[in-house]
């Protein structure tokens, strides 16, 4: 099982980006999916999560600007980011709870991270 992220890049303040993270491998089911970020010199922080039923949760700092969604058929989670600010600059990581084929246990997986840089 691996998580592959895409969509990061450089954008001006006020711009938009869409991140994608697809889980691949022998996956039976995906549970909660989410995005976290880590800025230089700071701890990793939660950005947004979404349950298998579509219930979402956002950090206060991104509420109203970011939207998390998922496509269960593709084992993919998305993060639509709008009205980006320089303080959104960070490495963004996807995080997924999933059960792989042959396992009865749900494990937590992290993506490799994708850089988002917002210039002022």
XYZ file of N, CA, C and O in Angstrom:
480
model
N 0.860 -1.194 0.000
C 0.000 0.000 0.000
C 0.891 1.237 0.000
O 1.850 1.315 0.766
N 0.537 2.194 -0.829
C 1.224 3.477 -0.788
C 0.263 4.596 -1.109
O -0.772 4.380 -1.747
N 0.610 5.786 -0.625
C -0.165 6.982 -0.892
C 0.653 7.888 -1.793
O 1.805 8.197 -1.485
N 0.062 8.318 -2.888
C 0.755 9.175 -3.841
C 0.029 10.505 -3.924
O -1.155 10.547 -4.272
N 0.763 11.553 -3.590
C 0.192 12.891 -3.588
C 0.599 13.648 -4.836
O 1.657 13.411 -5.407
N -0.242 14.596 -5.213
C 0.078 15.465 -6.338
C -0.670 16.782 -6.174
O -1.615 16.870 -5.375
N -0.231 17.779 -6.929
C -0.967 19.034 -6.975
C -0.318 20.203 -6.270
O -0.830 21.325 -6.349
N 0.770 19.970 -5.582
C 1.427 21.092 -4.915
C 2.104 22.016 -5.910
O 2.170 21.719 -7.110
N 2.616 23.140 -5.421
C 3.304 24.056 -6.297
C 3.405 25.441 -5.709
O 3.185 25.639 -4.513
N 3.764 26.374 -6.586
C 3.923 27.777 -6.196
C 2.741 28.574 -6.725
O 2.371 28.460 -7.897
N 2.147 29.367 -5.855
C 0.995 30.164 -6.246
C 1.067 31.510 -5.535
O 1.632 31.611 -4.437
N 0.488 32.523 -6.138
C 0.440 33.838 -5.491
C -0.671 33.880 -4.454
O -1.658 33.121 -4.547
N -0.512 34.754 -3.504
C -1.553 34.943 -2.500
C -2.884 35.253 -3.176
O -2.937 36.013 -4.143
N -3.929 34.621 -2.660
C -5.250 34.767 -3.246
C -5.577 33.709 -4.276
O -6.728 33.587 -4.707
N -4.572 32.943 -4.664
C -4.762 31.908 -5.674
C -5.316 30.621 -5.100
O -5.639 30.531 -3.906
N -5.396 29.623 -5.971
C -5.977 28.330 -5.591
C -5.082 27.178 -6.044
O -4.343 27.297 -7.025
N -5.168 26.094 -5.313
C -4.514 24.845 -5.684
C -5.411 23.694 -5.264
O -6.183 23.822 -4.302
N -5.256 22.580 -5.958
C -5.996 21.379 -5.588
C -5.008 20.230 -5.387
O -4.279 19.879 -6.316
N -5.000 19.683 -4.211
C -4.147 18.541 -3.904
C -4.943 17.246 -4.043
O -6.136 17.206 -3.738
N -4.250 16.211 -4.500
C -4.852 14.879 -4.599
C -3.953 13.872 -3.908
O -2.731 14.025 -3.890
N -4.565 12.843 -3.367
C -3.801 11.762 -2.733
C -4.540 10.462 -3.008
O -5.681 10.296 -2.573
N -3.887 9.586 -3.734
C -4.514 8.306 -4.059
C -3.801 7.174 -3.351
O -2.566 7.063 -3.418
N -4.585 6.353 -2.694
C -4.058 5.156 -2.056
C -4.113 4.014 -3.058
O -5.147 3.793 -3.694
N -3.001 3.314 -3.206
C -2.963 2.216 -4.168
C -2.427 0.959 -3.496
O -1.745 1.016 -2.485
N -2.756 -0.165 -4.100
C -2.362 -1.447 -3.531
C -3.601 -2.296 -3.321
O -4.679 -1.988 -3.816
N -3.436 -3.361 -2.552
C -4.549 -4.274 -2.293
C -5.347 -3.757 -1.101
O -5.139 -4.170 0.034
N -6.255 -2.825 -1.379
C -7.009 -2.137 -0.333
C -8.421 -2.693 -0.265
O -9.104 -2.783 -1.285
N -8.833 -3.048 0.934
C -10.202 -3.536 1.140
C -11.142 -2.371 1.415
O -12.229 -2.288 0.843
N -10.707 -1.472 2.294
C -11.564 -0.330 2.633
C -10.725 0.804 3.180
O -9.657 0.595 3.761
N -11.208 2.026 2.974
C -10.573 3.210 3.555
C -11.524 3.816 4.566
O -12.735 3.903 4.315
N -10.996 4.204 5.681
C -11.805 4.843 6.710
C -11.567 6.346 6.646
O -11.763 6.965 5.613
N -11.128 6.935 7.741
C -10.897 8.373 7.754
C -9.723 8.726 6.833
O -8.745 7.983 6.744
N -9.849 9.863 6.178
C -8.780 10.395 5.318
C -8.577 11.851 5.702
O -9.541 12.525 6.125
N -7.370 12.336 5.550
C -7.145 13.713 5.949
C -5.885 14.310 5.374
O -5.101 13.632 4.705
N -5.744 15.595 5.641
C -4.564 16.345 5.243
C -3.974 17.032 6.459
O -4.700 17.582 7.294
N -2.658 17.003 6.525
C -1.900 17.696 7.557
C -0.844 18.545 6.845
O -0.563 18.333 5.669
N -0.276 19.490 7.571
C 0.792 20.289 6.979
C 1.856 20.605 8.021
O 1.587 20.620 9.214
N 3.051 20.837 7.505
C 4.159 21.192 8.384
C 4.980 22.297 7.739
O 5.548 22.118 6.658
N 5.003 23.433 8.406
C 5.795 24.566 7.951
C 7.185 24.475 8.572
O 7.360 23.834 9.615
N 8.178 25.127 7.972
C 9.539 25.070 8.516
C 9.586 25.536 9.961
O 9.029 26.589 10.300
N 10.197 24.731 10.812
C 10.345 25.090 12.210
C 9.107 24.903 13.051
O 9.096 25.268 14.234
N 8.064 24.342 12.469
C 6.809 24.161 13.206
C 6.428 22.691 13.245
O 6.901 21.879 12.449
N 5.529 22.361 14.153
C 5.031 20.996 14.246
C 3.996 20.729 13.165
O 3.353 21.652 12.656
N 3.864 19.462 12.831
C 2.829 19.080 11.876
C 1.461 19.346 12.497
O 1.232 19.040 13.679
N 0.557 19.907 11.708
C -0.770 20.239 12.214
C -1.855 19.721 11.285
O -1.653 19.586 10.072
N -3.008 19.459 11.883
C -4.152 18.999 11.112
C -4.707 20.135 10.275
O -4.826 21.272 10.748
N -5.044 19.823 9.024
C -5.698 20.792 8.146
C -7.179 20.449 8.008
O -8.052 21.283 8.243
N -7.447 19.205 7.620
C -8.835 18.787 7.417
C -8.916 17.268 7.406
O -7.954 16.595 7.028
N -10.057 16.755 7.826
C -10.302 15.316 7.772
C -11.695 15.056 7.228
O -12.571 15.934 7.266
N -11.879 13.846 6.731
C -13.193 13.441 6.233
C -13.387 11.965 6.552
O -12.487 11.145 6.331
N -14.545 11.634 7.099
C -14.827 10.246 7.441
C -15.305 9.492 6.208
O -15.566 10.072 5.157
N -15.439 8.190 6.360
C -15.919 7.387 5.241
C -17.339 7.780 4.857
O -17.753 7.596 3.703
N -18.069 8.349 5.800
C -19.429 8.788 5.518
C -19.523 10.217 5.026
O -20.625 10.714 4.771
N -18.369 10.884 4.924
C -18.364 12.238 4.374
C -18.447 13.357 5.396
O -18.573 14.527 5.008
N -18.331 13.046 6.661
C -18.330 14.098 7.676
C -16.953 14.754 7.692
O -15.931 14.072 7.777
N -16.932 16.079 7.629
C -15.674 16.806 7.519
C -15.347 17.599 8.784
O -16.245 17.942 9.561
N -14.069 17.869 8.934
C -13.587 18.670 10.054
C -12.424 19.509 9.545
O -11.585 19.004 8.790
N -12.379 20.781 9.955
C -11.347 21.681 9.458
C -10.652 22.409 10.598
O -11.265 22.716 11.616
N -9.392 22.726 10.370
C -8.706 23.633 11.275
C -9.345 25.012 11.139
O -9.797 25.389 10.042
N -9.368 25.743 12.218
C -9.989 27.067 12.205
C -9.336 27.965 11.156
O -10.006 28.735 10.464
N -8.035 27.819 10.991
C -7.287 28.694 10.096
C -7.632 28.507 8.617
O -7.350 29.387 7.800
N -8.230 27.378 8.269
C -8.547 27.127 6.854
C -10.043 27.034 6.591
O -10.470 26.951 5.431
N -10.832 27.074 7.633
C -12.276 26.931 7.460
C -12.806 28.039 6.570
O -12.469 29.215 6.737
N -13.621 27.642 5.596
C -14.188 28.613 4.668
C -13.326 28.845 3.435
O -13.791 29.434 2.450
N -12.070 28.394 3.492
C -11.174 28.567 2.344
C -10.795 27.229 1.707
O -10.591 27.154 0.496
N -10.698 26.184 2.511
C -10.306 24.858 2.020
C -11.517 23.922 2.060
O -12.366 24.028 2.948
N -11.553 23.003 1.101
C -12.601 21.994 1.071
C -11.985 20.621 0.860
O -11.249 20.415 -0.121
N -12.283 19.706 1.758
C -11.802 18.335 1.618
C -12.929 17.486 1.039
O -14.102 17.681 1.370
N -12.571 16.564 0.173
C -13.551 15.652 -0.415
C -12.851 14.323 -0.719
O -11.625 14.229 -0.636
N -13.644 13.340 -1.047
C -13.069 12.029 -1.329
C -13.853 11.313 -2.404
O -15.055 11.554 -2.579
N -13.175 10.405 -3.078
C -13.796 9.523 -4.050
C -13.488 8.105 -3.587
O -12.370 7.621 -3.769
N -14.454 7.466 -2.966
C -14.212 6.150 -2.383
C -13.880 5.101 -3.444
O -13.098 4.186 -3.193
N -14.466 5.230 -4.618
C -14.203 4.257 -5.675
C -12.748 4.311 -6.134
O -12.190 3.315 -6.589
N -12.133 5.483 -5.996
C -10.744 5.666 -6.428
C -9.777 5.691 -5.252
O -8.581 5.903 -5.448
N -10.296 5.515 -4.034
C -9.441 5.592 -2.837
C -8.618 6.876 -2.833
O -7.414 6.871 -2.530
N -9.268 7.960 -3.162
C -8.588 9.240 -3.330
C -9.228 10.308 -2.452
O -10.457 10.360 -2.341
N -8.377 11.136 -1.875
C -8.833 12.280 -1.101
C -8.273 13.544 -1.754
O -7.156 13.542 -2.265
N -9.082 14.588 -1.742
C -8.709 15.851 -2.373
C -8.732 16.972 -1.340
O -9.450 16.902 -0.344
N -7.958 18.012 -1.630
C -8.013 19.228 -0.827
C -8.013 20.408 -1.792
O -7.004 20.686 -2.439
N -9.163 21.040 -1.909
C -9.283 22.242 -2.725
C -8.964 23.427 -1.840
O -9.633 23.653 -0.821
N -7.945 24.178 -2.219
C -7.501 25.314 -1.417
C -7.718 26.596 -2.206
O -7.243 26.718 -3.345
N -8.445 27.518 -1.632
C -8.710 28.808 -2.266
C -8.279 29.931 -1.332
O -8.024 29.703 -0.146
N -8.222 31.136 -1.876
C -7.823 32.309 -1.086
C -6.567 32.021 -0.282
O -6.491 32.321 0.918
N -5.591 31.463 -0.952
C -4.373 31.054 -0.259
C -3.609 32.252 0.282
O -3.586 33.325 -0.333
N -2.982 32.032 1.445
C -2.208 33.064 2.123
C -0.759 32.598 2.277
O -0.508 31.386 2.310
N 0.167 33.527 2.411
C 1.568 33.110 2.620
C 1.732 32.162 3.809
O 2.577 31.265 3.771
N 0.908 32.330 4.831
C 1.018 31.459 5.997
C 0.512 30.039 5.745
O 0.655 29.169 6.610
N -0.047 29.790 4.573
C -0.420 28.423 4.194
C 0.772 27.658 3.625
O 0.674 26.455 3.361
N 1.891 28.337 3.438
C 3.083 27.682 2.909
C 3.545 26.583 3.849
O 3.753 26.810 5.038
N 3.683 25.387 3.302
C 4.060 24.223 4.112
C 4.183 23.004 3.200
O 3.807 23.049 2.026
N 4.688 21.931 3.762
C 4.594 20.629 3.115
C 3.288 20.000 3.581
O 3.036 19.918 4.789
N 2.486 19.587 2.635
C 1.178 19.006 2.941
C 1.253 17.480 2.802
O 1.750 16.965 1.784
N 0.756 16.803 3.820
C 0.782 15.341 3.861
C -0.640 14.796 3.926
O -1.463 15.285 4.708
N -0.907 13.779 3.144
C -2.196 13.100 3.307
C -2.018 11.946 4.297
O -0.916 11.418 4.480
N -3.111 11.593 4.920
C -3.117 10.573 5.955
C -4.389 9.748 5.805
O -5.482 10.317 5.707
N -4.230 8.444 5.788
C -5.389 7.576 5.519
C -5.376 6.376 6.455
O -4.323 5.736 6.646
N -6.529 6.080 7.030
C -6.729 4.828 7.755
C -7.342 3.838 6.781
O -8.400 4.121 6.206
N -6.701 2.722 6.603
C -7.242 1.763 5.651
C -6.943 0.334 6.070
O -6.060 0.066 6.873
N -7.726 -0.573 5.517
C -7.517 -1.997 5.745
C -7.076 -2.632 4.434
O -7.767 -2.515 3.415
N -5.941 -3.268 4.497
C -5.397 -3.914 3.309
C -5.895 -5.350 3.205
O -6.319 -5.956 4.201
N -5.831 -5.889 2.013
C -6.242 -7.265 1.764
C -5.431 -8.212 2.632
O -4.212 -8.100 2.730
N -6.134 -9.118 3.300
C -5.454 -10.083 4.148
C -5.275 -9.631 5.574
O -4.753 -10.387 6.403
N -5.692 -8.424 5.885
C -5.546 -7.888 7.239
C -6.913 -7.610 7.842
O -7.825 -7.191 7.150
N -7.046 -7.853 9.154
C -8.282 -7.487 9.836
C -8.091 -6.196 10.615
O -9.006 -5.708 11.261
N -6.876 -5.658 10.560
C -6.541 -4.458 11.314
C -6.485 -3.259 10.370
O -5.981 -3.348 9.256
N -6.992 -2.129 10.853
C -6.904 -0.866 10.125
C -5.591 -0.187 10.506
O -5.323 0.026 11.697
N -4.792 0.107 9.502
C -3.521 0.784 9.738
C -3.581 2.210 9.227
O -4.381 2.541 8.350
N -2.702 3.041 9.761
C -2.611 4.437 9.379
C -1.410 4.637 8.456
O -0.309 4.176 8.767
N -1.640 5.311 7.351
C -0.582 5.537 6.359
C -0.414 7.029 6.099
O -1.394 7.791 6.126
N 0.822 7.418 5.774
C 1.142 8.799 5.421
C 1.658 8.873 3.991
O 2.371 7.959 3.533
N 1.304 9.954 3.300
C 1.893 10.235 2.013
C 3.284 10.811 2.177
O 3.729 11.085 3.291
N 3.952 11.020 1.050
C 5.339 11.491 1.080
C 5.432 12.998 1.258
O 6.509 13.520 1.570
N 4.327 13.683 1.083
C 4.317 15.133 1.229
C 4.461 15.854 -0.092
O 5.165 15.396 -0.996
N 3.784 16.977 -0.201
C 3.888 17.819 -1.393
C 4.009 19.272 -0.941
O 3.293 19.708 -0.047
N 4.924 19.994 -1.555
C 5.203 21.360 -1.130
C 4.180 22.328 -1.722
O 3.898 22.296 -2.934
N 3.654 23.172 -0.855
C 2.795 24.279 -1.281
C 3.472 25.567 -0.830
O 3.756 25.737 0.362
N 3.730 26.440 -1.775
C 4.368 27.722 -1.472
C 3.480 28.846 -1.979
O 3.112 28.862 -3.157
N 3.129 29.755 -1.078
C 2.272 30.884 -1.427
C 3.099 32.161 -1.295
O 3.570 32.490 -0.207
N 3.254 32.844 -2.403
C 4.043 34.075 -2.390
C 3.151 35.285 -2.147
O 1.982 35.297 -2.552
N 3.724 36.283 -1.505
C 2.927 37.483 -1.177
C 2.998 38.517 -2.294
O 3.745 38.402 -3.229
